[in-house]
């Protein structure tokens, strides 16, 4: 019987950690040993794990700094919520409607990833970070100014107010500008969240260890060398960026269907949200998918467990981000890490 390769074993360990965590939490829930505060954090933990893993595909595997991840999350959240509200009467089955909303959110965010990626991925470093940051802010501001309603004659759009929609008396306003969308079905739960985390892990890990993933990492390591051996730089960069955006949209769908009212506030989809997701990636290790999940869980739980420090959360995140960047990229520290036994990688061959 053929033995599992080292990569396959590592992937199964990652899936196993998630499944074991789910079983333990379910046991605590059924025994009544989990506080209401912790129960309320279960779905957000899954959301942040999905966002951290998906951003790691862009930052850690592709090697490009993106600060617009909250924007893709926002696209997925509002497109799926809009679909669910519109189809609530037409599709009575909650499971089917949520599954279709999930596809709508992921596909819409992925399309935005392609549209944004084609011009933006020509930039590198700080310039790419600035443009993706602008994209996230633009998306949030557009949604805050957007009004959409429907009546017997179809959909109506406006950027002014609900009155200018010109709806019939029995018309329904779906998106109400800064007030967002109300009445989204609460279909999200911890079980669905864990399943989506596993799907996200499967997509990212399989992509990384595929031929396309090796091409993406070759671009990260040396763009000129990768291009010289015939790797299509644009194709693989857009592939990684759009898959990352689509998975961020999945996180947005889970987020939208966990709330009764969805609004595009700065704390939900703003700059700080993108930075927080980036901190998960950096703290967990850029390119380390398992580490992203663990970091997302720890950094989401800590402010709630240490409520006295919750006001200083972003300060702590900023300090952690600076320390990790220095630790990973400072030339002297890199030399020290290479010489220290604790950080030396063992040259072990993969088992056949």
PDB file of C-alpha atoms in Angstrom, residues 67-235:
ATOM      1  CA  UNK A  67      -5.140  45.959   1.923  1.00  0.00           C
ATOM      2  CA  UNK A  68      -8.525  45.653   0.227  1.00  0.00           C
ATOM      3  CA  UNK A  69      -9.624  42.268   1.546  1.00  0.00           C
ATOM      4  CA  UNK A  70     -12.480  43.796   3.552  1.00  0.00           C
ATOM      5  CA  UNK A  71     -13.758  45.247   0.257  1.00  0.00           C
ATOM      6  CA  UNK A  72     -14.136  41.786  -1.288  1.00  0.00           C
ATOM      7  CA  UNK A  73     -15.781  40.609   1.918  1.00  0.00           C
ATOM      8  CA  UNK A  74     -18.193  43.550   1.596  1.00  0.00           C
ATOM      9  CA  UNK A  75     -19.019  42.640  -2.029  1.00  0.00           C
ATOM     10  CA  UNK A  76     -19.780  39.035  -1.048  1.00  0.00           C
ATOM     11  CA  UNK A  77     -21.845  40.093   1.959  1.00  0.00           C
ATOM     12  CA  UNK A  78     -24.096  42.595   0.181  1.00  0.00           C
ATOM     13  CA  UNK A  79     -24.543  40.632  -3.058  1.00  0.00           C
ATOM     14  CA  UNK A  80     -25.578  37.509  -1.133  1.00  0.00           C
ATOM     15  CA  UNK A  81     -27.811  39.426   1.280  1.00  0.00           C
ATOM     16  CA  UNK A  82     -29.482  41.167  -1.675  1.00  0.00           C
ATOM     17  CA  UNK A  83     -30.085  37.783  -3.321  1.00  0.00           C
ATOM     18  CA  UNK A  84     -31.484  36.224  -0.127  1.00  0.00           C
ATOM     19  CA  UNK A  85     -33.907  39.099   0.523  1.00  0.00           C
ATOM     20  CA  UNK A  86     -35.124  39.109  -3.095  1.00  0.00           C
ATOM     21  CA  UNK A  87     -35.552  35.322  -3.232  1.00  0.00           C
ATOM     22  CA  UNK A  88     -36.959  34.751   0.270  1.00  0.00           C
ATOM     23  CA  UNK A  89     -40.491  34.189  -1.026  1.00  0.00           C
ATOM     24  CA  UNK A  90     -39.526  32.483  -4.292  1.00  0.00           C
ATOM     25  CA  UNK A  91     -37.230  29.897  -2.628  1.00  0.00           C
ATOM     26  CA  UNK A  92     -38.840  28.627   0.547  1.00  0.00           C
ATOM     27  CA  UNK A  93     -36.101  26.108   1.414  1.00  0.00           C
ATOM     28  CA  UNK A  94     -33.560  27.890   3.633  1.00  0.00           C
ATOM     29  CA  UNK A  95     -30.732  25.467   2.810  1.00  0.00           C
ATOM     30  CA  UNK A  96     -31.076  25.811  -0.962  1.00  0.00           C
ATOM     31  CA  UNK A  97     -31.424  29.595  -0.790  1.00  0.00           C
ATOM     32  CA  UNK A  98     -28.347  29.925   1.423  1.00  0.00           C
ATOM     33  CA  UNK A  99     -26.317  27.663  -0.879  1.00  0.00           C
ATOM     34  CA  UNK A 100     -27.282  29.775  -3.901  1.00  0.00           C
ATOM     35  CA  UNK A 101     -26.499  32.963  -1.929  1.00  0.00           C
ATOM     36  CA  UNK A 102     -23.105  31.459  -1.137  1.00  0.00           C
ATOM     37  CA  UNK A 103     -22.432  30.922  -4.839  1.00  0.00           C
ATOM     38  CA  UNK A 104     -23.638  34.441  -5.678  1.00  0.00           C
ATOM     39  CA  UNK A 105     -21.377  36.015  -3.044  1.00  0.00           C
ATOM     40  CA  UNK A 106     -18.315  33.989  -4.031  1.00  0.00           C
ATOM     41  CA  UNK A 107     -18.758  34.487  -7.790  1.00  0.00           C
ATOM     42  CA  UNK A 108     -19.458  38.223  -7.463  1.00  0.00           C
ATOM     43  CA  UNK A 109     -16.413  38.780  -5.247  1.00  0.00           C
ATOM     44  CA  UNK A 110     -14.302  36.655  -7.621  1.00  0.00           C
ATOM     45  CA  UNK A 111     -15.416  38.732 -10.613  1.00  0.00           C
ATOM     46  CA  UNK A 112     -14.495  41.913  -8.736  1.00  0.00           C
ATOM     47  CA  UNK A 113     -11.140  40.291  -7.980  1.00  0.00           C
ATOM     48  CA  UNK A 114     -10.522  39.758 -11.706  1.00  0.00           C
ATOM     49  CA  UNK A 115     -11.698  43.276 -12.630  1.00  0.00           C
ATOM     50  CA  UNK A 116      -9.534  44.894  -9.962  1.00  0.00           C
ATOM     51  CA  UNK A 117      -6.639  42.474 -10.445  1.00  0.00           C
ATOM     52  CA  UNK A 118      -6.075  43.061 -14.172  1.00  0.00           C
ATOM     53  CA  UNK A 119      -4.937  46.713 -13.800  1.00  0.00           C
ATOM     54  CA  UNK A 120      -3.823  46.628 -10.139  1.00  0.00           C
ATOM     55  CA  UNK A 121      -1.489  43.608 -10.249  1.00  0.00           C
ATOM     56  CA  UNK A 122       0.806  45.512 -12.607  1.00  0.00           C
ATOM     57  CA  UNK A 123       1.803  47.465  -9.500  1.00  0.00           C
ATOM     58  CA  UNK A 124       3.989  46.134  -6.706  1.00  0.00           C
ATOM     59  CA  UNK A 125       4.749  46.803  -3.047  1.00  0.00           C
ATOM     60  CA  UNK A 126       3.409  50.010  -1.495  1.00  0.00           C
ATOM     61  CA  UNK A 127       1.652  51.071  -4.695  1.00  0.00           C
ATOM     62  CA  UNK A 128      -0.386  47.875  -4.821  1.00  0.00           C
ATOM     63  CA  UNK A 129      -1.263  48.235  -1.118  1.00  0.00           C
ATOM     64  CA  UNK A 130      -2.479  51.817  -1.647  1.00  0.00           C
ATOM     65  CA  UNK A 131      -4.649  50.948  -4.658  1.00  0.00           C
ATOM     66  CA  UNK A 132      -6.255  47.907  -2.989  1.00  0.00           C
ATOM     67  CA  UNK A 133      -6.881  50.017   0.127  1.00  0.00           C
ATOM     68  CA  UNK A 134      -8.623  52.597  -2.071  1.00  0.00           C
ATOM     69  CA  UNK A 135     -10.761  49.842  -3.645  1.00  0.00           C
ATOM     70  CA  UNK A 136     -12.014  48.729  -0.212  1.00  0.00           C
ATOM     71  CA  UNK A 137     -12.922  52.286   0.767  1.00  0.00           C
ATOM     72  CA  UNK A 138     -14.624  52.998  -2.577  1.00  0.00           C
ATOM     73  CA  UNK A 139     -16.790  49.863  -2.333  1.00  0.00           C
ATOM     74  CA  UNK A 140     -17.864  50.758   1.205  1.00  0.00           C
ATOM     75  CA  UNK A 141     -18.729  54.352   0.252  1.00  0.00           C
ATOM     76  CA  UNK A 142     -20.652  53.332  -2.871  1.00  0.00           C
ATOM     77  CA  UNK A 143     -22.823  50.926  -0.883  1.00  0.00           C
ATOM     78  CA  UNK A 144     -23.469  53.613   1.745  1.00  0.00           C
ATOM     79  CA  UNK A 145     -24.786  55.890  -1.020  1.00  0.00           C
ATOM     80  CA  UNK A 146     -26.751  53.222  -2.924  1.00  0.00           C
ATOM     81  CA  UNK A 147     -30.540  52.791  -2.763  1.00  0.00           C
ATOM     82  CA  UNK A 148     -32.229  49.870  -4.506  1.00  0.00           C
ATOM     83  CA  UNK A 149     -35.927  49.022  -4.459  1.00  0.00           C
ATOM     84  CA  UNK A 150     -38.331  46.878  -6.419  1.00  0.00           C
ATOM     85  CA  UNK A 151     -41.997  46.891  -7.320  1.00  0.00           C
ATOM     86  CA  UNK A 152     -44.176  45.334 -10.006  1.00  0.00           C
ATOM     87  CA  UNK A 153     -42.249  47.157 -12.750  1.00  0.00           C
ATOM     88  CA  UNK A 154     -38.836  45.837 -11.650  1.00  0.00           C
ATOM     89  CA  UNK A 155     -35.800  47.182  -9.815  1.00  0.00           C
ATOM     90  CA  UNK A 156     -35.098  50.879  -9.220  1.00  0.00           C
ATOM     91  CA  UNK A 157     -31.725  52.437  -8.420  1.00  0.00           C
ATOM     92  CA  UNK A 158     -30.782  55.771  -6.896  1.00  0.00           C
ATOM     93  CA  UNK A 159     -27.777  57.451  -5.292  1.00  0.00           C
ATOM     94  CA  UNK A 160     -29.878  60.106  -3.520  1.00  0.00           C
ATOM     95  CA  UNK A 161     -32.625  58.749  -1.245  1.00  0.00           C
ATOM     96  CA  UNK A 162     -35.545  56.322  -1.122  1.00  0.00           C
ATOM     97  CA  UNK A 163     -38.067  58.882  -2.405  1.00  0.00           C
ATOM     98  CA  UNK A 164     -36.160  59.337  -5.661  1.00  0.00           C
ATOM     99  CA  UNK A 165     -36.593  55.600  -6.372  1.00  0.00           C
ATOM    100  CA  UNK A 166     -40.177  56.350  -7.429  1.00  0.00           C
ATOM    101  CA  UNK A 167     -41.557  53.055  -6.117  1.00  0.00           C
ATOM    102  CA  UNK A 168     -45.201  52.075  -6.263  1.00  0.00           C
ATOM    103  CA  UNK A 169     -47.104  52.083  -2.922  1.00  0.00           C
ATOM    104  CA  UNK A 170     -46.515  48.350  -2.455  1.00  0.00           C
ATOM    105  CA  UNK A 171     -42.841  48.587  -3.481  1.00  0.00           C
ATOM    106  CA  UNK A 172     -40.007  47.332  -1.271  1.00  0.00           C
ATOM    107  CA  UNK A 173     -36.750  49.145  -0.536  1.00  0.00           C
ATOM    108  CA  UNK A 174     -34.009  46.504  -0.285  1.00  0.00           C
ATOM    109  CA  UNK A 175     -30.786  48.516   0.110  1.00  0.00           C
ATOM    110  CA  UNK A 176     -31.326  51.708   2.113  1.00  0.00           C
ATOM    111  CA  UNK A 177     -28.044  53.542   1.730  1.00  0.00           C
ATOM    112  CA  UNK A 178     -26.192  53.897   5.033  1.00  0.00           C
ATOM    113  CA  UNK A 179     -28.950  51.871   6.753  1.00  0.00           C
ATOM    114  CA  UNK A 180     -27.941  48.868   4.655  1.00  0.00           C
ATOM    115  CA  UNK A 181     -30.091  45.766   4.226  1.00  0.00           C
ATOM    116  CA  UNK A 182     -32.554  44.562   6.851  1.00  0.00           C
ATOM    117  CA  UNK A 183     -34.340  41.237   7.099  1.00  0.00           C
ATOM    118  CA  UNK A 184     -31.540  38.983   5.825  1.00  0.00           C
ATOM    119  CA  UNK A 185     -32.344  35.367   6.825  1.00  0.00           C
ATOM    120  CA  UNK A 186     -30.146  34.193   9.729  1.00  0.00           C
ATOM    121  CA  UNK A 187     -28.917  30.998   8.084  1.00  0.00           C
ATOM    122  CA  UNK A 188     -25.337  31.081   9.425  1.00  0.00           C
ATOM    123  CA  UNK A 189     -24.372  28.772  12.258  1.00  0.00           C
ATOM    124  CA  UNK A 190     -21.215  27.195  13.682  1.00  0.00           C
ATOM    125  CA  UNK A 191     -21.590  23.931  11.749  1.00  0.00           C
ATOM    126  CA  UNK A 192     -21.920  25.712   8.409  1.00  0.00           C
ATOM    127  CA  UNK A 193     -19.011  27.957   9.387  1.00  0.00           C
ATOM    128  CA  UNK A 194     -16.739  24.968  10.073  1.00  0.00           C
ATOM    129  CA  UNK A 195     -17.747  23.331   6.779  1.00  0.00           C
ATOM    130  CA  UNK A 196     -16.853  26.536   4.918  1.00  0.00           C
ATOM    131  CA  UNK A 197     -13.525  26.735   6.766  1.00  0.00           C
ATOM    132  CA  UNK A 198     -12.757  23.174   5.628  1.00  0.00           C
ATOM    133  CA  UNK A 199     -13.772  24.015   2.048  1.00  0.00           C
ATOM    134  CA  UNK A 200     -11.566  27.121   2.114  1.00  0.00           C
ATOM    135  CA  UNK A 201      -8.623  25.102   3.450  1.00  0.00           C
ATOM    136  CA  UNK A 202      -9.157  22.410   0.808  1.00  0.00           C
ATOM    137  CA  UNK A 203      -9.265  24.958  -2.034  1.00  0.00           C
ATOM    138  CA  UNK A 204      -6.180  26.875  -0.876  1.00  0.00           C
ATOM    139  CA  UNK A 205      -4.051  23.854   0.103  1.00  0.00           C
ATOM    140  CA  UNK A 206      -4.836  21.998  -3.117  1.00  0.00           C
ATOM    141  CA  UNK A 207      -4.082  25.108  -5.162  1.00  0.00           C
ATOM    142  CA  UNK A 208      -0.761  25.640  -3.358  1.00  0.00           C
ATOM    143  CA  UNK A 209       0.399  22.066  -3.980  1.00  0.00           C
ATOM    144  CA  UNK A 210      -0.760  21.977  -7.597  1.00  0.00           C
ATOM    145  CA  UNK A 211       1.196  22.925 -10.694  1.00  0.00           C
ATOM    146  CA  UNK A 212      -0.471  26.353 -10.639  1.00  0.00           C
ATOM    147  CA  UNK A 213       0.510  26.820  -7.001  1.00  0.00           C
ATOM    148  CA  UNK A 214       4.147  26.054  -7.762  1.00  0.00           C
ATOM    149  CA  UNK A 215       4.015  28.614 -10.577  1.00  0.00           C
ATOM    150  CA  UNK A 216       2.528  31.212  -8.209  1.00  0.00           C
ATOM    151  CA  UNK A 217       5.281  30.610  -5.640  1.00  0.00           C
ATOM    152  CA  UNK A 218       7.915  30.795  -8.380  1.00  0.00           C
ATOM    153  CA  UNK A 219       6.587  34.253  -9.266  1.00  0.00           C
ATOM    154  CA  UNK A 220       6.804  35.236  -5.598  1.00  0.00           C
ATOM    155  CA  UNK A 221      10.390  34.022  -5.243  1.00  0.00           C
ATOM    156  CA  UNK A 222      11.771  35.448  -8.479  1.00  0.00           C
ATOM    157  CA  UNK A 223       9.509  37.092 -11.010  1.00  0.00           C
ATOM    158  CA  UNK A 224      12.180  37.455 -13.704  1.00  0.00           C
ATOM    159  CA  UNK A 225      13.335  33.838 -13.415  1.00  0.00           C
ATOM    160  CA  UNK A 226       9.722  32.604 -13.510  1.00  0.00           C
ATOM    161  CA  UNK A 227       9.009  34.613 -16.661  1.00  0.00           C
ATOM    162  CA  UNK A 228      12.218  33.370 -18.288  1.00  0.00           C
ATOM    163  CA  UNK A 229      11.045  29.724 -18.061  1.00  0.00           C
ATOM    164  CA  UNK A 230       7.694  30.501 -19.682  1.00  0.00           C
ATOM    165  CA  UNK A 231       5.401  31.077 -16.683  1.00  0.00           C
ATOM    166  CA  UNK A 232       2.550  33.439 -17.563  1.00  0.00           C
ATOM    167  CA  UNK A 233       2.941  36.056 -14.796  1.00  0.00           C
ATOM    168  CA  UNK A 234      -0.372  37.847 -15.401  1.00  0.00           C
ATOM    169  CA  UNK A 235      -2.417  34.639 -15.606  1.00  0.00           C
TER     170      UNK A 235
END
